[in-house]
């Protein structure tokens, strides 16, 4: 089944982005099986890491996911429309004035400060109902969450809090590096805090934690990047790739030895070259730093089955590729080349672009022709 989601007609745009819903579901089932008996949630923030919130939500639901995390109330509201029966947590906390949105759409805030807890308790009191929420405890990342002493304070009045404490949560800072000492320290601190809240489900692991030591799993794991085919740990290959990106060749041109390509004349070709100019650029989420220069090789795309390096800087809407080694009959203006897929992943672009696969995924352009495929 190939499902068209509302999108831009292919003839009006420079690229085709295909999301493999089957791979997405398989990645979910794979992680869920590895962490059982812990439960496996799915993290859908940032438009499901760029692949599309609504179709991703439906796919994970069919694969068995029942608990979901988003970053913002607006994402929670969209997700509630897509999944009426899901448990939805909003990670970034309880923004001032957002309480009614949580109440109306049955969203659970992840409360990350004493002030947020007080605000949720006041809202619950006004509603006359101990509504569910998670509490985030910081164990060393210093981003969101109660300080350990504040968590102890909450534990002391555990039986009289004015909301339902449905989940205790903390977040790992370094689980992608298997030997990083902070992970063991965070685990130890989280175990100690979780022990103060008997009977409350606990959750610590992101993708890297879910694919790591069992001790990190607790009751619920919260994978994001691994579901979407990105690399979660330095010591493991990614699961199945989910995104394919094909870019249109706008023009093919000849460039003479010593001539430069693109802005800043940053890369001069060293031989008589054929260059394909593709109709996509950094405005489509391709990291600008992944271009080529005289000092550094650029990322590669697949042209007629061959890896061809970018040449020169990436522009806003265009980029150039050296196709000199591709037989002339195998490639023509108007053809599509593969920028993601066929062994080229978001992490390859990230390495060349000085960033991480997460950023490449979540930056995927909004002006591609998008196809959601599910067989
Ligand atoms: C983003 C996020 C996750 C998912 O992280 P991945 O590394 O993508 O698996 C889990 N928990 C929290 C709190 C997050 O912010």
Coordinates of C-alpha atoms and ligand atoms in Angstrom, one line a residue:
X1 CA 0.0 0.0 0.0
X2 CA 1.4 3.4 -0.9
X3 CA -0.4 6.2 0.8
X4 CA -0.3 9.7 -0.4
X5 CA -0.3 12.3 2.4
X6 CA -1.3 15.9 1.6
X7 CA 1.8 17.0 -0.2
X8 CA 3.3 19.1 -3.0
X9 CA 3.0 17.7 -6.5
X10 CA 6.3 16.1 -7.7
X11 CA 6.5 18.2 -10.8
X12 CA 6.4 21.4 -8.7
X13 CA 9.3 20.5 -6.4
X14 CA 12.9 19.3 -6.3
X15 CA 12.7 16.2 -4.2
X16 CA 10.7 13.2 -3.2
X17 CA 10.8 12.1 0.5
X18 CA 9.5 8.6 1.2
X19 CA 8.8 7.4 4.7
X20 CA 8.8 3.6 5.1
X21 CA 6.0 3.0 7.6
X22 CA 6.7 -0.7 7.6
X23 CA 10.3 -0.1 8.7
X24 CA 9.0 2.3 11.4
X25 CA 6.7 -0.3 12.7
X26 CA 9.4 -3.0 12.6
X27 CA 11.8 -0.7 14.5
X28 CA 9.1 -0.2 17.2
X29 CA 8.5 -4.0 17.5
X30 CA 12.2 -4.7 17.6
X31 CA 12.8 -2.4 20.5
X32 CA 9.6 -3.4 22.3
X33 CA 10.8 -7.1 22.1
X34 CA 14.3 -6.2 23.3
X35 CA 13.1 -4.3 26.4
X36 CA 10.2 -6.6 27.4
X37 CA 8.8 -6.9 30.1
X38 CA 9.4 -3.1 30.3
X39 CA 6.9 -1.2 28.2
X40 CA 8.0 0.6 25.1
X41 CA 6.7 4.2 24.4
X42 CA 7.3 6.2 21.3
X43 CA 8.7 9.7 21.2
X44 CA 6.9 11.8 18.5
X45 CA 8.3 15.3 19.2
X46 CA 9.3 17.7 16.4
X47 CA 6.7 16.2 13.9
X48 CA 7.9 12.7 14.8
X49 CA 11.5 13.6 14.1
X50 CA 10.5 15.1 10.8
X51 CA 8.7 12.1 9.3
X52 CA 5.2 13.3 10.1
X53 CA 3.3 13.2 13.4
X54 CA 0.0 11.8 12.4
X55 CA 1.0 9.0 10.1
X56 CA 3.8 8.0 12.5
X57 CA 1.4 8.0 15.4
X58 CA -1.1 5.7 13.5
X59 CA 1.8 3.4 12.6
X60 CA 3.1 3.0 16.1
X61 CA -0.4 2.5 17.5
X62 CA -0.9 -0.4 15.0
X63 CA 2.4 -1.8 16.1
X64 CA 1.2 -1.8 19.7
X65 CA 2.4 1.5 21.2
X66 CA 0.1 3.0 23.7
X67 CA 2.2 5.6 25.5
X68 CA 3.6 8.6 23.6
X69 CA 5.8 11.6 24.4
X70 CA 5.8 14.9 22.6
X71 CA 7.7 18.1 23.6
X72 CA 4.9 20.7 23.4
X73 CA 1.2 21.1 24.2
X74 CA 0.5 21.9 20.5
X75 CA 2.0 18.6 19.5
X76 CA 0.0 16.9 22.2
X77 CA -3.2 18.4 20.9
X78 CA -2.4 17.2 17.3
X79 CA -1.6 13.8 18.6
X80 CA -4.8 13.5 20.6
X81 CA -6.8 14.1 17.4
X82 CA -4.8 11.3 15.7
X83 CA -5.0 8.9 18.7
X84 CA -8.1 9.3 20.9
X85 CA -7.1 6.5 23.3
X86 CA -3.4 7.0 23.7
X87 CA -1.6 8.1 26.9
X88 CA 0.2 11.3 25.9
X89 CA 3.0 13.0 27.9
X90 CA 4.2 16.5 27.2
X91 CA 7.9 16.6 28.0
X92 CA 8.6 20.3 28.1
X93 CA 6.4 20.8 31.1
X94 CA 3.4 22.8 32.1
X95 CA 3.6 26.2 30.5
X96 CA 1.8 29.0 32.3
X97 CA -1.8 29.2 31.1
X98 CA -1.7 25.9 29.3
X99 CA -3.5 23.9 32.0
X100 CA -6.9 24.0 30.2
X101 CA -5.3 22.5 27.1
X102 CA -4.0 19.6 29.1
X103 CA -7.3 19.2 30.8
X104 CA -9.4 19.4 27.6
X105 CA -7.3 17.1 25.6
X106 CA -6.4 14.6 28.3
X107 CA -2.7 15.4 28.1
X108 CA -0.3 14.6 30.9
X109 CA 2.3 17.2 31.7
X110 CA 5.8 16.1 32.6
X111 CA 6.2 18.4 35.6
X112 CA 9.8 19.6 35.9
X113 CA 9.8 22.1 38.7
X114 CA 8.2 22.7 42.1
X115 CA 6.4 25.7 40.5
X116 CA 4.9 23.4 37.8
X117 CA 3.8 20.9 40.4
X118 CA 2.1 23.6 42.4
X119 CA 0.3 24.9 39.3
X120 CA -0.9 21.4 38.3
X121 CA -2.1 20.8 41.9
X122 CA -4.1 24.1 41.8
X123 CA -5.6 23.1 38.4
X124 CA -6.5 19.7 39.7
X125 CA -8.1 21.3 42.8
X126 CA -10.1 23.6 40.6
X127 CA -11.3 20.7 38.5
X128 CA -12.0 18.6 41.5
X129 CA -10.0 15.7 40.1
X130 CA -6.5 14.3 40.8
X131 CA -5.4 14.4 37.1
X132 CA -2.4 12.3 36.0
X133 CA 1.0 13.8 35.4
X134 CA 4.7 12.6 35.3
X135 CA 7.4 14.2 37.4
X136 CA 10.8 14.7 35.9
X137 CA 13.7 14.4 38.3
X138 CA 17.1 15.7 37.2
X139 CA 20.0 13.2 37.7
X140 CA 22.8 15.2 36.3
X141 CA 21.8 16.6 32.9
X142 CA 20.8 20.0 34.3
X143 CA 18.2 20.6 31.7
X144 CA 14.7 20.0 33.1
X145 CA 13.5 18.3 36.3
X146 CA 13.4 18.6 40.1
X147 CA 16.7 18.6 42.0
X148 CA 17.1 15.4 44.0
X149 CA 16.4 17.3 47.3
X150 CA 13.1 18.6 45.8
X151 CA 12.2 15.1 44.7
X152 CA 12.8 13.9 48.3
X153 CA 10.5 16.7 49.5
X154 CA 7.8 15.5 47.1
X155 CA 8.3 11.9 48.3
X156 CA 7.8 13.1 51.9
X157 CA 4.3 14.4 51.1
X158 CA 3.6 11.6 48.6
X159 CA 0.3 10.6 50.2
X160 CA -1.2 14.1 50.1
X161 CA -0.1 15.4 46.6
X162 CA -3.1 16.9 44.7
X163 CA -2.6 15.0 41.5
X164 CA -2.0 11.4 40.3
X165 CA 1.7 10.7 40.0
X166 CA 1.5 8.4 37.0
X167 CA 5.2 8.3 36.1
X168 CA 8.6 9.2 37.5
X169 CA 11.0 10.2 34.8
X170 CA 14.7 11.2 34.3
X171 CA 16.8 11.6 31.2
X172 CA 20.2 10.2 30.3
X173 CA 22.8 12.7 29.0
X174 CA 25.5 10.4 27.7
X175 CA 24.0 6.9 27.0
X176 CA 25.1 7.1 23.4
X177 CA 28.7 6.7 24.6
X178 CA 28.6 3.2 26.2
X179 CA 31.4 3.8 28.7
X180 CA 30.6 7.3 29.8
X181 CA 30.7 7.3 33.6
X182 CA 27.8 9.7 34.0
X183 CA 25.3 7.0 32.9
X184 CA 26.2 4.8 35.9
X185 CA 25.9 7.8 38.2
X186 CA 22.5 8.8 36.8
X187 CA 21.3 5.2 37.1
X188 CA 22.3 5.0 40.7
X189 CA 20.7 8.3 41.6
X190 CA 17.5 7.5 39.7
X191 CA 17.3 4.1 41.5
X192 CA 17.6 5.8 44.8
X193 CA 14.9 8.4 44.0
X194 CA 12.5 5.8 42.4
X195 CA 12.8 3.8 45.7
X196 CA 11.1 6.7 47.4
X197 CA 8.1 6.4 45.2
X198 CA 7.0 2.7 45.6
X199 CA 4.3 1.7 43.1
X200 CA 5.0 4.6 40.8
X201 CA 6.2 3.5 37.3
X202 CA 9.6 4.8 36.4
X203 CA 11.3 5.7 33.1
X204 CA 14.9 6.6 32.4
X205 CA 15.9 5.3 29.0
X206 CA 16.0 7.1 25.6
X207 CA 16.9 5.0 22.5
X208 CA 20.5 4.6 23.6
X209 CA 19.4 3.4 27.0
X210 CA 16.7 1.1 25.6
X211 CA 19.3 -0.5 23.4
X212 CA 21.7 -0.7 26.4
X213 CA 21.9 -2.4 29.7
X214 CA 18.7 -3.8 31.1
X215 CA 19.2 -2.0 34.4
X216 CA 18.4 1.2 32.5
X217 CA 14.9 0.0 31.3
X218 CA 12.8 0.3 34.5
X219 CA 9.1 0.2 33.7
X220 CA 8.9 2.2 30.5
X221 CA 11.5 3.1 27.8
X222 CA 11.2 6.2 25.6
X223 CA 12.9 5.7 22.3
X224 CA 12.9 8.3 19.6
X225 CA 15.8 8.4 17.2
X226 CA 16.2 4.6 16.9
X227 CA 12.6 4.2 15.8
X228 CA 13.3 6.6 12.9
X229 CA 16.4 4.7 11.7
X230 CA 19.0 7.0 13.2
X231 CA 22.1 5.9 15.1
X232 CA 21.4 5.9 18.8
X233 CA 24.7 4.5 20.2
X234 CA 28.3 4.8 19.1
X235 CA 28.7 1.0 19.5
X236 CA 25.7 -0.2 17.5
X237 CA 24.5 0.1 13.9
X238 CA 21.1 1.8 13.4
X239 CA 17.9 -0.3 13.0
X240 CA 16.1 -0.2 9.7
X241 CA 16.4 3.0 7.7
X242 CA 13.0 4.8 7.5
X243 CA 13.6 7.8 5.2
X244 CA 14.5 7.9 1.5
X245 CA 15.2 11.2 -0.1
X246 CA 15.6 11.5 -3.9
X247 CA 16.6 14.8 -5.5
X248 CA 15.9 16.1 -9.0
X249 CA 18.8 16.9 -11.3
X250 CA 18.0 20.4 -12.6
X251 CA 21.0 20.5 -15.0
X252 CA 24.1 18.7 -16.0
X253 CA 27.1 20.8 -17.0
X254 CA 30.7 20.5 -17.9
X255 CA 33.3 22.1 -15.7
X256 CA 36.9 22.5 -16.9
X257 CA 39.9 21.7 -14.8
X258 CA 40.7 24.5 -12.4
X259 CA 37.3 26.1 -12.5
X260 CA 35.3 26.4 -9.4
X261 CA 31.7 25.4 -8.5
X262 CA 29.3 27.4 -6.4
X263 CA 29.4 30.3 -3.9
X264 CA 32.8 31.4 -2.7
X265 CA 34.5 29.4 -5.4
X266 CA 35.2 27.1 -2.5
X267 CA 36.1 24.0 -4.6
X268 CA 38.0 23.9 -7.9
X269 CA 37.7 20.7 -9.9
X270 CA 40.9 18.9 -10.6
X271 CA 39.9 17.4 -13.9
X272 CA 37.5 17.9 -16.7
X273 CA 34.3 17.2 -14.8
X274 CA 30.6 16.6 -15.3
X275 CA 28.6 18.2 -12.6
X276 CA 24.9 17.5 -11.8
X277 CA 23.1 20.5 -10.2
X278 CA 20.4 19.2 -7.9
X279 CA 17.3 21.2 -7.0
X280 CA 17.6 21.1 -3.2
X281 CA 19.8 23.0 -0.7
X282 CA 20.2 24.0 2.9
X283 CA 16.7 25.4 2.9
X284 CA 15.6 21.7 2.5
X285 CA 17.5 20.6 5.5
X286 CA 20.7 19.5 3.9
X287 CA 23.4 20.7 6.3
X288 CA 25.3 23.5 4.5
X289 CA 28.6 22.4 6.1
X290 CA 28.3 19.0 4.2
X291 CA 29.4 20.6 0.9
X292 CA 32.8 20.1 -0.6
X293 CA 35.8 22.5 -0.7
X294 CA 39.4 22.4 -1.7
X295 CA 40.2 21.4 1.9
X296 CA 37.5 18.9 2.6
X297 CA 35.4 16.3 0.8
X298 CA 31.7 16.7 0.8
X299 CA 28.9 14.2 1.6
X300 CA 27.9 11.7 -1.2
X301 CA 24.7 11.0 -3.0
X302 CA 23.9 7.9 -5.1
X303 CA 23.7 8.6 -8.9
X304 CA 22.8 5.5 -11.0
X305 CA 24.1 3.3 -8.2
X306 CA 27.4 5.1 -7.7
X307 CA 28.5 7.3 -4.7
X308 CA 29.2 10.8 -6.0
X309 CA 30.6 13.6 -3.8
X310 CA 29.1 17.0 -3.5
X311 CA 31.3 19.6 -5.1
X312 CA 31.4 23.2 -3.7
X313 CA 29.2 24.8 -1.2
X314 CA 25.5 23.9 -0.7
X315 CA 23.3 26.9 -1.7
X316 CA 19.9 27.6 -0.3
X317 CA 18.0 25.7 -3.1
X318 CA 20.7 24.0 -5.1
X319 CA 23.7 21.8 -4.7
X320 CA 26.3 20.3 -7.1
X321 CA 27.5 16.8 -7.4
X322 CA 30.5 15.4 -9.3
X323 CA 29.2 12.8 -11.7
X324 CA 32.3 12.4 -13.9
X325 CA 32.6 8.7 -13.0
X326 CA 29.0 7.9 -13.9
X327 CA 28.6 6.7 -17.6
X328 CA 27.0 9.5 -19.6
X329 CA 24.1 7.3 -20.7
X330 CA 23.2 6.4 -17.1
X331 CA 22.2 9.9 -16.0
X332 CA 20.2 12.7 -17.5
X333 CA 18.8 16.1 -16.4
X334 CA 15.4 15.4 -14.8
X335 CA 16.5 12.1 -13.2
X336 CA 16.3 11.7 -9.4
X337 CA 19.4 10.8 -7.4
X338 CA 19.4 9.3 -3.9
X339 CA 20.5 11.6 -1.0
X340 CA 19.1 9.3 1.7
X341 CA 18.7 5.6 1.1
X342 CA 20.8 2.9 -0.6
X343 CA 23.2 2.8 2.3
X344 CA 23.4 6.6 2.8
X345 CA 21.8 7.6 6.1
X346 CA 21.1 10.7 8.1
X347 CA 24.3 10.0 10.1
X348 CA 26.4 10.1 7.0
X349 CA 25.2 13.6 6.2
X350 CA 25.7 14.5 9.9
X351 CA 29.3 13.5 9.9
X352 CA 30.0 15.7 6.8
X353 CA 27.8 18.4 8.1
X354 CA 29.3 18.7 11.6
X355 CA 26.1 17.7 13.3
X356 CA 24.0 14.7 14.4
X357 CA 21.5 12.5 12.6
X358 CA 18.8 13.9 14.9
X359 CA 19.3 17.4 13.4
X360 CA 19.4 16.2 9.9
X361 CA 16.1 14.2 10.4
X362 CA 14.2 17.0 12.2
X363 CA 15.4 19.5 9.6
X364 CA 14.1 17.5 6.6
X365 CA 12.5 20.0 4.3
X366 CA 8.8 21.0 4.2
X367 CA 8.8 21.5 0.4
X368 CA 9.4 17.9 -0.7
X369 CA 6.9 15.8 -2.4
X370 CA 6.1 13.4 0.5
X371 CA 5.1 9.8 0.2
X372 CA 4.2 7.5 3.1
X373 CA 4.7 3.8 2.1
X374 CA 3.4 0.9 4.1
X375 CA 3.3 -2.6 2.6
Ligands
LIG1 C1 13.9 13.3 23.0 C2 13.8 12.6 24.3 C3 13.7 11.2 24.3 C4 14.1 10.4 23.1 O1 15.5 10.4 22.8 P1 16.2 9.6 21.7 O2 17.6 9.9 21.9 O3 15.7 10.3 20.4 O4 15.8 8.2 21.8 C5 13.5 10.6 25.5 N1 13.2 11.3 26.6 C6 13.3 12.6 26.7 C7 13.1 13.3 27.9 C8 13.6 13.3 25.5 O5 13.6 14.7 25.5

